[in-house]
Amino acid sequence: MIVAAGLTPAWQQILAFDALAIGEVNRAASAHWCGSGKVLNVGVALRCLGVESLTVSPLAGPAREQIEREFAALGARRRWIETAAPTRVCTTLLDRASGATTELVENAQPLTDAELREFQAAYAEAAVGAECAVLTGSLPRGTPATFYRDLLRARALPAVLDVRGPELLAALTERPLVVKPNREELGHTFGRTLVTDDDVRGAIRQLLAAGAQGVVMTQGAGPVWVATAGKIEQFAPPRVAEVVNPIGCGDCLAAGLAQSLVAGDDLFEAAVHGMAAALENLTSLLPARIDRAAVTAREAELRKSRPTRPG
């Protein structure tokens, strides 16, 4: 079993426009709602990939019932922590004319000390017997930067860590199996902009030296960097003919990584599976609602013509 855990879920509004004009009145061609945020996306993606999993997340307010209904319909196991503050609402604007995606993000409200303790207890219980954890998402304001480190320290478990900044640096002492930032997050973590490939290599090596056993760094449609102590490679993903919604691609990659690593693949093979899940997500309107058979087909194509180069 894989545990997906994080503190910043969202209720996602997706508005699609034939053409979006900033500063004007815009009428959406269609509107859609779903549970999202990194932790829920990972939980949904794991379920869609056929993985036995459990999602641990805070949840409250008007969105709780609808997200619960979604997870129940998927048959996805979940453990919700009731909070005083309602689950945030985030909005995605899809401009069909330009292909641009605009994300309007509401920050998650702080959790109380009692709510954080309840989350820690729920995670510790879920981790018993689990094979891997995906710890994902930013920390709400006021949460100690050591929060993810403390989760890993309390229950030693192979972990895919999709976080950034002080919380990432603090957790490296627990030697997470994989750290999965994007390029901007990696630069933010070390307080600098990663302009060149040498900048990227240097930051990746810092993560490895500080305790990460492996690193997978994404950069939108650009090459994915995959690194262990002995090797760094770049994997160039193919272009997707029709991108519907890119939101959630990184979360699908994290879910695919965890699934493949639990199955015994090495990090470089697992990265291919994760990339296939991310590519399939590009074609889905709702984040992380990916088709398992389509992911398998994409993975087979990637393995036949996998373009790589030394990192």
mmCIF file of C-alpha atoms in Angstrom:
data_model
loop_
_atom_site.group_PDB
_atom_site.id
_atom_site.type_symbol
_atom_site.label_atom_id
_atom_site.label_comp_id
_atom_site.label_asym_id
_atom_site.label_seq_id
_atom_site.Cartn_x
_atom_site.Cartn_y
_atom_site.Cartn_z
ATOM 1 C CA MET A 1 0.000 0.000 0.000
ATOM 2 C CA ILE A 2 1.071 3.584 -0.712
ATOM 3 C CA VAL A 3 0.091 6.481 1.551
ATOM 4 C CA ALA A 4 -0.524 9.905 -0.009
ATOM 5 C CA ALA A 5 -0.316 12.593 2.674
ATOM 6 C CA GLY A 6 -0.348 16.383 2.649
ATOM 7 C CA LEU A 7 -1.905 19.408 4.306
ATOM 8 C CA THR A 8 -3.123 21.524 1.386
ATOM 9 C CA PRO A 9 -6.020 19.975 -0.543
ATOM 10 C CA ALA A 10 -8.248 22.151 -2.720
ATOM 11 C CA TRP A 11 -11.688 22.264 -4.242
ATOM 12 C CA GLN A 12 -10.907 23.066 -7.871
ATOM 13 C CA GLN A 13 -12.993 25.164 -10.234
ATOM 14 C CA ILE A 14 -12.020 24.751 -13.901
ATOM 15 C CA LEU A 15 -13.339 27.343 -16.335
ATOM 16 C CA ALA A 16 -12.744 26.877 -20.062
ATOM 17 C CA PHE A 17 -12.950 29.886 -22.383
ATOM 18 C CA ASP A 18 -12.981 30.010 -26.175
ATOM 19 C CA ALA A 19 -10.766 33.082 -25.749
ATOM 20 C CA LEU A 20 -9.787 34.789 -22.485
ATOM 21 C CA ALA A 21 -9.411 38.580 -22.431
ATOM 22 C CA ILE A 22 -7.734 39.925 -19.280
ATOM 23 C CA GLY A 23 -9.490 43.028 -17.962
ATOM 24 C CA GLU A 24 -12.729 42.193 -19.769
ATOM 25 C CA VAL A 25 -15.949 40.339 -18.917
ATOM 26 C CA ASN A 26 -15.393 36.709 -19.892
ATOM 27 C CA ARG A 27 -18.111 34.075 -20.166
ATOM 28 C CA ALA A 28 -16.923 30.510 -19.727
ATOM 29 C CA ALA A 29 -17.774 27.982 -22.397
ATOM 30 C CA SER A 30 -17.844 25.315 -19.678
ATOM 31 C CA ALA A 31 -17.309 24.971 -15.932
ATOM 32 C CA HIS A 32 -16.189 21.941 -13.944
ATOM 33 C CA TRP A 33 -15.464 21.163 -10.286
ATOM 34 C CA CYS A 34 -13.387 18.471 -8.602
ATOM 35 C CA GLY A 35 -11.197 17.700 -5.616
ATOM 36 C CA SER A 36 -7.603 18.725 -6.263
ATOM 37 C CA GLY A 37 -4.493 20.137 -4.610
ATOM 38 C CA LYS A 38 -1.372 18.007 -4.653
ATOM 39 C CA VAL A 39 -2.363 15.490 -1.991
ATOM 40 C CA LEU A 40 -5.785 14.742 -3.478
ATOM 41 C CA ASN A 41 -4.337 14.603 -6.993
ATOM 42 C CA VAL A 42 -1.765 12.010 -5.911
ATOM 43 C CA GLY A 43 -4.444 9.962 -4.151
ATOM 44 C CA VAL A 44 -6.723 10.038 -7.202
ATOM 45 C CA ALA A 45 -3.871 9.219 -9.595
ATOM 46 C CA LEU A 46 -2.783 6.241 -7.484
ATOM 47 C CA ARG A 47 -6.340 4.911 -7.516
ATOM 48 C CA CYS A 48 -6.661 5.409 -11.285
ATOM 49 C CA LEU A 49 -3.364 3.538 -11.735
ATOM 50 C CA GLY A 50 -4.814 0.594 -9.818
ATOM 51 C CA VAL A 51 -2.669 1.027 -6.721
ATOM 52 C CA GLU A 52 -3.829 0.088 -3.246
ATOM 53 C CA SER A 53 -3.502 3.406 -1.473
ATOM 54 C CA LEU A 54 -4.770 5.607 1.333
ATOM 55 C CA THR A 55 -5.034 9.400 1.191
ATOM 56 C CA VAL A 56 -4.562 11.333 4.441
ATOM 57 C CA SER A 57 -5.583 14.976 4.270
ATOM 58 C CA PRO A 58 -7.394 17.759 6.128
ATOM 59 C CA LEU A 59 -10.853 18.469 4.745
ATOM 60 C CA ALA A 60 -13.659 20.771 5.850
ATOM 61 C CA GLY A 61 -16.311 23.209 4.763
ATOM 62 C CA PRO A 62 -18.710 23.062 1.797
ATOM 63 C CA ALA A 63 -16.283 21.060 -0.355
ATOM 64 C CA ARG A 64 -15.911 18.159 2.071
ATOM 65 C CA GLU A 65 -19.097 16.325 1.126
ATOM 66 C CA GLN A 66 -18.412 16.639 -2.602
ATOM 67 C CA ILE A 67 -14.809 15.475 -2.323
ATOM 68 C CA GLU A 68 -15.892 12.591 -0.119
ATOM 69 C CA ARG A 69 -18.436 11.636 -2.754
ATOM 70 C CA GLU A 70 -15.727 11.715 -5.453
ATOM 71 C CA PHE A 71 -13.366 9.472 -3.515
ATOM 72 C CA ALA A 72 -16.192 7.081 -2.654
ATOM 73 C CA ALA A 73 -17.179 6.821 -6.322
ATOM 74 C CA LEU A 74 -13.567 6.012 -7.228
ATOM 75 C CA GLY A 75 -13.342 3.436 -4.460
ATOM 76 C CA ALA A 76 -10.339 5.325 -3.085
ATOM 77 C CA ARG A 77 -9.485 4.844 0.584
ATOM 78 C CA ARG A 78 -9.182 8.076 2.577
ATOM 79 C CA ARG A 79 -8.722 9.447 6.070
ATOM 80 C CA TRP A 80 -9.957 13.017 6.457
ATOM 81 C CA ILE A 81 -8.935 15.312 9.294
ATOM 82 C CA GLU A 82 -11.789 17.677 10.159
ATOM 83 C CA THR A 83 -10.534 21.260 10.479
ATOM 84 C CA ALA A 84 -12.053 24.516 11.652
ATOM 85 C CA ALA A 85 -10.973 26.348 8.490
ATOM 86 C CA PRO A 86 -12.711 25.321 5.255
ATOM 87 C CA THR A 87 -10.814 23.677 2.421
ATOM 88 C CA ARG A 88 -9.531 26.334 0.034
ATOM 89 C CA VAL A 89 -10.901 26.939 -3.459
ATOM 90 C CA CYS A 90 -8.540 27.265 -6.431
ATOM 91 C CA THR A 91 -9.495 28.202 -9.981
ATOM 92 C CA THR A 92 -8.010 27.133 -13.318
ATOM 93 C CA LEU A 93 -8.657 29.287 -16.398
ATOM 94 C CA LEU A 94 -8.183 27.474 -19.715
ATOM 95 C CA ASP A 95 -7.835 29.698 -22.773
ATOM 96 C CA ARG A 96 -8.600 27.511 -25.804
ATOM 97 C CA ALA A 97 -7.540 30.197 -28.283
ATOM 98 C CA SER A 98 -3.986 30.569 -26.985
ATOM 99 C CA GLY A 99 -3.596 27.265 -25.146
ATOM 100 C CA ALA A 100 -2.584 29.186 -22.008
ATOM 101 C CA THR A 101 -3.492 27.938 -18.545
ATOM 102 C CA THR A 102 -3.860 30.406 -15.673
ATOM 103 C CA GLU A 103 -4.052 29.186 -12.082
ATOM 104 C CA LEU A 104 -5.632 31.287 -9.313
ATOM 105 C CA VAL A 105 -4.443 29.834 -6.015
ATOM 106 C CA GLU A 106 -5.995 30.444 -2.618
ATOM 107 C CA ASN A 107 -3.509 29.721 0.142
ATOM 108 C CA ALA A 108 -4.527 27.084 2.676
ATOM 109 C CA GLN A 109 -5.570 28.395 6.065
ATOM 110 C CA PRO A 110 -3.453 27.543 9.142
ATOM 111 C CA LEU A 111 -4.239 24.377 11.067
ATOM 112 C CA THR A 112 -4.486 24.320 14.843
ATOM 113 C CA ASP A 113 -1.983 22.419 16.950
ATOM 114 C CA ALA A 114 -4.671 19.857 17.750
ATOM 115 C CA GLU A 115 -5.445 19.364 14.052
ATOM 116 C CA LEU A 116 -1.757 18.888 13.251
ATOM 117 C CA ARG A 117 -1.452 16.322 16.032
ATOM 118 C CA GLU A 118 -4.492 14.467 14.707
ATOM 119 C CA PHE A 119 -2.969 14.442 11.240
ATOM 120 C CA GLN A 120 0.330 13.091 12.597
ATOM 121 C CA ALA A 121 -1.508 10.316 14.434
ATOM 122 C CA ALA A 122 -3.560 9.426 11.352
ATOM 123 C CA TYR A 123 -0.434 9.307 9.196
ATOM 124 C CA ALA A 124 1.432 7.134 11.714
ATOM 125 C CA GLU A 125 -1.492 4.706 11.740
ATOM 126 C CA ALA A 126 -1.709 4.665 7.932
ATOM 127 C CA ALA A 127 2.038 4.107 7.596
ATOM 128 C CA VAL A 128 1.905 0.820 9.514
ATOM 129 C CA GLY A 129 2.267 -1.851 6.854
ATOM 130 C CA ALA A 130 2.600 0.673 4.013
ATOM 131 C CA GLU A 131 5.361 0.151 1.456
ATOM 132 C CA CYS A 132 5.848 3.795 0.517
ATOM 133 C CA ALA A 133 4.578 7.294 1.249
ATOM 134 C CA VAL A 134 4.125 10.272 -1.037
ATOM 135 C CA LEU A 135 4.412 13.414 1.083
ATOM 136 C CA THR A 136 3.317 16.344 -0.989
ATOM 137 C CA GLY A 137 2.361 19.988 -0.990
ATOM 138 C CA SER A 138 3.304 23.181 0.786
ATOM 139 C CA LEU A 139 2.751 23.678 4.496
ATOM 140 C CA PRO A 140 0.017 26.045 5.697
ATOM 141 C CA ARG A 141 1.247 29.197 7.396
ATOM 142 C CA GLY A 142 2.329 28.492 10.968
ATOM 143 C CA THR A 143 3.129 24.805 10.417
ATOM 144 C CA PRO A 144 6.680 23.958 11.599
ATOM 145 C CA ALA A 145 9.141 23.546 8.728
ATOM 146 C CA THR A 146 10.132 20.227 10.331
ATOM 147 C CA PHE A 147 6.626 18.775 9.876
ATOM 148 C CA TYR A 148 7.475 16.339 7.054
ATOM 149 C CA ARG A 149 10.778 15.442 8.692
ATOM 150 C CA ASP A 150 8.930 14.536 11.873
ATOM 151 C CA LEU A 151 6.460 12.341 9.963
ATOM 152 C CA LEU A 152 9.345 10.423 8.393
ATOM 153 C CA ARG A 153 11.231 10.221 11.662
ATOM 154 C CA ALA A 154 8.227 8.831 13.551
ATOM 155 C CA ARG A 155 7.574 6.118 10.930
ATOM 156 C CA ALA A 156 10.564 5.084 8.833
ATOM 157 C CA LEU A 157 9.141 4.498 5.366
ATOM 158 C CA PRO A 158 10.485 4.880 1.813
ATOM 159 C CA ALA A 159 9.166 8.249 0.692
ATOM 160 C CA VAL A 160 8.625 10.274 -2.458
ATOM 161 C CA LEU A 161 8.881 13.862 -1.268
ATOM 162 C CA ASP A 162 7.225 16.526 -3.454
ATOM 163 C CA VAL A 163 7.883 19.640 -1.362
ATOM 164 C CA ARG A 164 10.221 22.635 -1.475
ATOM 165 C CA GLY A 165 12.051 25.169 0.621
ATOM 166 C CA PRO A 166 12.749 24.818 4.355
ATOM 167 C CA GLU A 167 10.420 21.817 4.743
ATOM 168 C CA LEU A 168 12.356 19.956 2.039
ATOM 169 C CA LEU A 169 15.762 20.822 3.505
ATOM 170 C CA ALA A 170 14.635 19.753 6.975
ATOM 171 C CA ALA A 171 13.364 16.370 5.700
ATOM 172 C CA LEU A 172 16.592 15.455 3.908
ATOM 173 C CA THR A 173 18.091 14.227 7.178
ATOM 174 C CA GLU A 174 15.668 11.265 6.959
ATOM 175 C CA ARG A 175 17.072 10.200 3.561
ATOM 176 C CA PRO A 176 13.888 10.214 1.463
ATOM 177 C CA LEU A 177 13.894 7.716 -1.373
ATOM 178 C CA VAL A 178 13.115 10.380 -3.996
ATOM 179 C CA VAL A 179 12.817 14.158 -3.945
ATOM 180 C CA LYS A 180 10.670 15.525 -6.795
ATOM 181 C CA PRO A 181 10.799 19.316 -7.176
ATOM 182 C CA ASN A 182 10.288 21.266 -10.358
ATOM 183 C CA ARG A 183 13.053 23.586 -11.524
ATOM 184 C CA GLU A 184 11.532 26.697 -9.951
ATOM 185 C CA GLU A 185 10.977 24.917 -6.628
ATOM 186 C CA LEU A 186 14.533 23.583 -6.617
ATOM 187 C CA GLY A 187 15.914 27.054 -7.184
ATOM 188 C CA HIS A 188 13.630 28.471 -4.486
ATOM 189 C CA THR A 189 14.868 25.829 -2.051
ATOM 190 C CA PHE A 190 18.450 27.007 -2.418
ATOM 191 C CA GLY A 191 17.622 30.693 -2.816
ATOM 192 C CA ARG A 192 18.874 31.109 -6.372
ATOM 193 C CA THR A 193 17.707 30.981 -9.975
ATOM 194 C CA LEU A 194 18.812 27.914 -11.930
ATOM 195 C CA VAL A 195 19.749 29.424 -15.277
ATOM 196 C CA THR A 196 22.105 26.870 -16.821
ATOM 197 C CA ASP A 197 22.397 23.096 -16.842
ATOM 198 C CA ASP A 198 25.406 23.446 -14.578
ATOM 199 C CA ASP A 199 23.201 25.327 -12.095
ATOM 200 C CA VAL A 200 20.736 22.427 -12.157
ATOM 201 C CA ARG A 201 23.450 19.822 -11.695
ATOM 202 C CA GLY A 202 24.851 21.723 -8.760
ATOM 203 C CA ALA A 203 21.474 21.971 -7.015
ATOM 204 C CA ILE A 204 20.703 18.296 -7.626
ATOM 205 C CA ARG A 205 24.073 17.285 -6.187
ATOM 206 C CA GLN A 206 23.366 19.435 -3.129
ATOM 207 C CA LEU A 207 20.136 17.505 -2.547
ATOM 208 C CA LEU A 208 21.950 14.185 -2.885
ATOM 209 C CA ALA A 209 24.764 15.275 -0.576
ATOM 210 C CA ALA A 210 22.228 16.437 2.013
ATOM 211 C CA GLY A 211 20.452 13.069 2.147
ATOM 212 C CA ALA A 212 18.162 12.493 -0.854
ATOM 213 C CA GLN A 213 18.700 9.013 -2.290
ATOM 214 C CA GLY A 214 17.327 10.089 -5.659
ATOM 215 C CA VAL A 215 16.124 13.235 -7.402
ATOM 216 C CA VAL A 216 13.588 13.710 -10.189
ATOM 217 C CA MET A 217 13.363 17.330 -11.357
ATOM 218 C CA THR A 218 10.741 18.467 -13.851
ATOM 219 C CA GLN A 219 10.578 21.662 -15.883
ATOM 220 C CA GLY A 220 7.255 21.816 -17.681
ATOM 221 C CA ALA A 221 7.571 20.463 -21.211
ATOM 222 C CA GLY A 222 11.375 20.421 -20.918
ATOM 223 C CA PRO A 223 13.607 17.444 -20.126
ATOM 224 C CA VAL A 224 13.127 15.601 -16.834
ATOM 225 C CA TRP A 225 16.327 15.249 -14.802
ATOM 226 C CA VAL A 226 16.759 11.944 -12.951
ATOM 227 C CA ALA A 227 19.671 11.484 -10.578
ATOM 228 C CA THR A 228 21.185 9.123 -8.043
ATOM 229 C CA ALA A 229 24.573 9.355 -6.376
ATOM 230 C CA GLY A 230 26.169 7.560 -9.312
ATOM 231 C CA LYS A 231 24.350 8.907 -12.376
ATOM 232 C CA ILE A 232 22.421 11.876 -13.740
ATOM 233 C CA GLU A 233 20.296 11.628 -16.903
ATOM 234 C CA GLN A 234 17.901 13.857 -18.786
ATOM 235 C CA PHE A 235 14.743 12.302 -20.261
ATOM 236 C CA ALA A 236 13.122 14.345 -23.044
ATOM 237 C CA PRO A 237 9.342 13.791 -23.046
ATOM 238 C CA PRO A 238 7.586 13.718 -26.427
ATOM 239 C CA ARG A 239 5.158 16.440 -27.405
ATOM 240 C CA VAL A 240 1.467 15.809 -26.783
ATOM 241 C CA ALA A 241 -0.621 16.777 -29.790
ATOM 242 C CA GLU A 242 -3.509 18.299 -27.853
ATOM 243 C CA VAL A 243 -2.928 19.576 -24.329
ATOM 244 C CA VAL A 244 -6.223 19.909 -22.451
ATOM 245 C CA ASN A 245 -5.124 20.821 -18.914
ATOM 246 C CA PRO A 246 -1.556 20.598 -17.515
ATOM 247 C CA ILE A 247 -2.602 20.972 -13.868
ATOM 248 C CA GLY A 248 -1.709 17.854 -11.864
ATOM 249 C CA CYS A 249 1.011 16.492 -14.163
ATOM 250 C CA GLY A 250 3.644 16.634 -11.433
ATOM 251 C CA ASP A 251 1.293 14.852 -9.041
ATOM 252 C CA CYS A 252 0.664 12.077 -11.553
ATOM 253 C CA LEU A 253 4.410 11.754 -12.031
ATOM 254 C CA ALA A 254 4.866 11.411 -8.260
ATOM 255 C CA ALA A 255 2.150 8.740 -8.109
ATOM 256 C CA GLY A 256 3.688 6.833 -11.019
ATOM 257 C CA LEU A 257 7.141 7.017 -9.444
ATOM 258 C CA ALA A 258 5.854 5.564 -6.179
ATOM 259 C CA GLN A 259 3.954 2.777 -7.927
ATOM 260 C CA SER A 260 6.948 1.750 -10.010
ATOM 261 C CA LEU A 261 9.453 1.935 -7.143
ATOM 262 C CA VAL A 262 7.225 -0.239 -4.958
ATOM 263 C CA ALA A 263 7.093 -2.736 -7.830
ATOM 264 C CA GLY A 264 10.897 -2.980 -7.681
ATOM 265 C CA ASP A 265 11.962 -0.756 -10.587
ATOM 266 C CA ASP A 266 15.022 1.434 -10.245
ATOM 267 C CA LEU A 267 14.603 5.210 -10.263
ATOM 268 C CA PHE A 268 15.356 5.606 -13.976
ATOM 269 C CA GLU A 269 12.748 3.003 -14.962
ATOM 270 C CA ALA A 270 10.284 4.455 -12.460
ATOM 271 C CA ALA A 271 10.761 7.897 -14.002
ATOM 272 C CA VAL A 272 9.557 6.570 -17.362
ATOM 273 C CA HIS A 273 6.375 5.239 -15.764
ATOM 274 C CA GLY A 274 5.846 8.540 -13.958
ATOM 275 C CA MET A 275 6.384 10.489 -17.183
ATOM 276 C CA ALA A 276 3.787 8.328 -18.940
ATOM 277 C CA ALA A 277 1.249 9.154 -16.231
ATOM 278 C CA ALA A 278 2.084 12.856 -16.494
ATOM 279 C CA LEU A 279 1.756 12.828 -20.282
ATOM 280 C CA GLU A 280 -1.629 11.147 -20.070
ATOM 281 C CA ASN A 281 -2.763 13.754 -17.551
ATOM 282 C CA LEU A 282 -2.177 16.474 -20.152
ATOM 283 C CA THR A 283 -5.088 15.069 -22.151
ATOM 284 C CA SER A 284 -7.530 15.034 -19.198
ATOM 285 C CA LEU A 285 -9.739 17.990 -18.290
ATOM 286 C CA LEU A 286 -9.854 17.059 -14.608
ATOM 287 C CA PRO A 287 -6.448 16.701 -12.922
ATOM 288 C CA ALA A 288 -5.205 13.180 -12.109
ATOM 289 C CA ARG A 289 -8.238 11.429 -13.603
ATOM 290 C CA ILE A 290 -6.019 9.344 -15.862
ATOM 291 C CA ASP A 291 -6.746 6.153 -17.772
ATOM 292 C CA ARG A 292 -4.612 3.228 -16.663
ATOM 293 C CA ALA A 293 -4.583 1.481 -20.050
ATOM 294 C CA ALA A 294 -3.594 4.709 -21.788
ATOM 295 C CA VAL A 295 -0.729 5.204 -19.326
ATOM 296 C CA THR A 296 0.499 1.674 -20.057
ATOM 297 C CA ALA A 297 0.414 2.388 -23.796
ATOM 298 C CA ARG A 298 2.320 5.659 -23.371
ATOM 299 C CA GLU A 299 4.908 3.926 -21.219
ATOM 300 C CA ALA A 300 5.478 1.265 -23.875
ATOM 301 C CA GLU A 301 6.045 3.971 -26.482
ATOM 302 C CA LEU A 302 8.433 5.829 -24.201
ATOM 303 C CA ARG A 303 10.470 2.703 -23.562
ATOM 304 C CA LYS A 304 10.775 1.962 -27.286
ATOM 305 C CA SER A 305 12.063 5.415 -28.186
ATOM 306 C CA ARG A 306 13.249 6.890 -24.924
ATOM 307 C CA PRO A 307 15.416 9.908 -25.720
ATOM 308 C CA THR A 308 17.977 10.352 -22.962
ATOM 309 C CA ARG A 309 21.279 12.077 -22.532
ATOM 310 C CA PRO A 310 23.765 12.278 -19.690
ATOM 311 C CA GLY A 311 22.819 14.967 -17.191
#
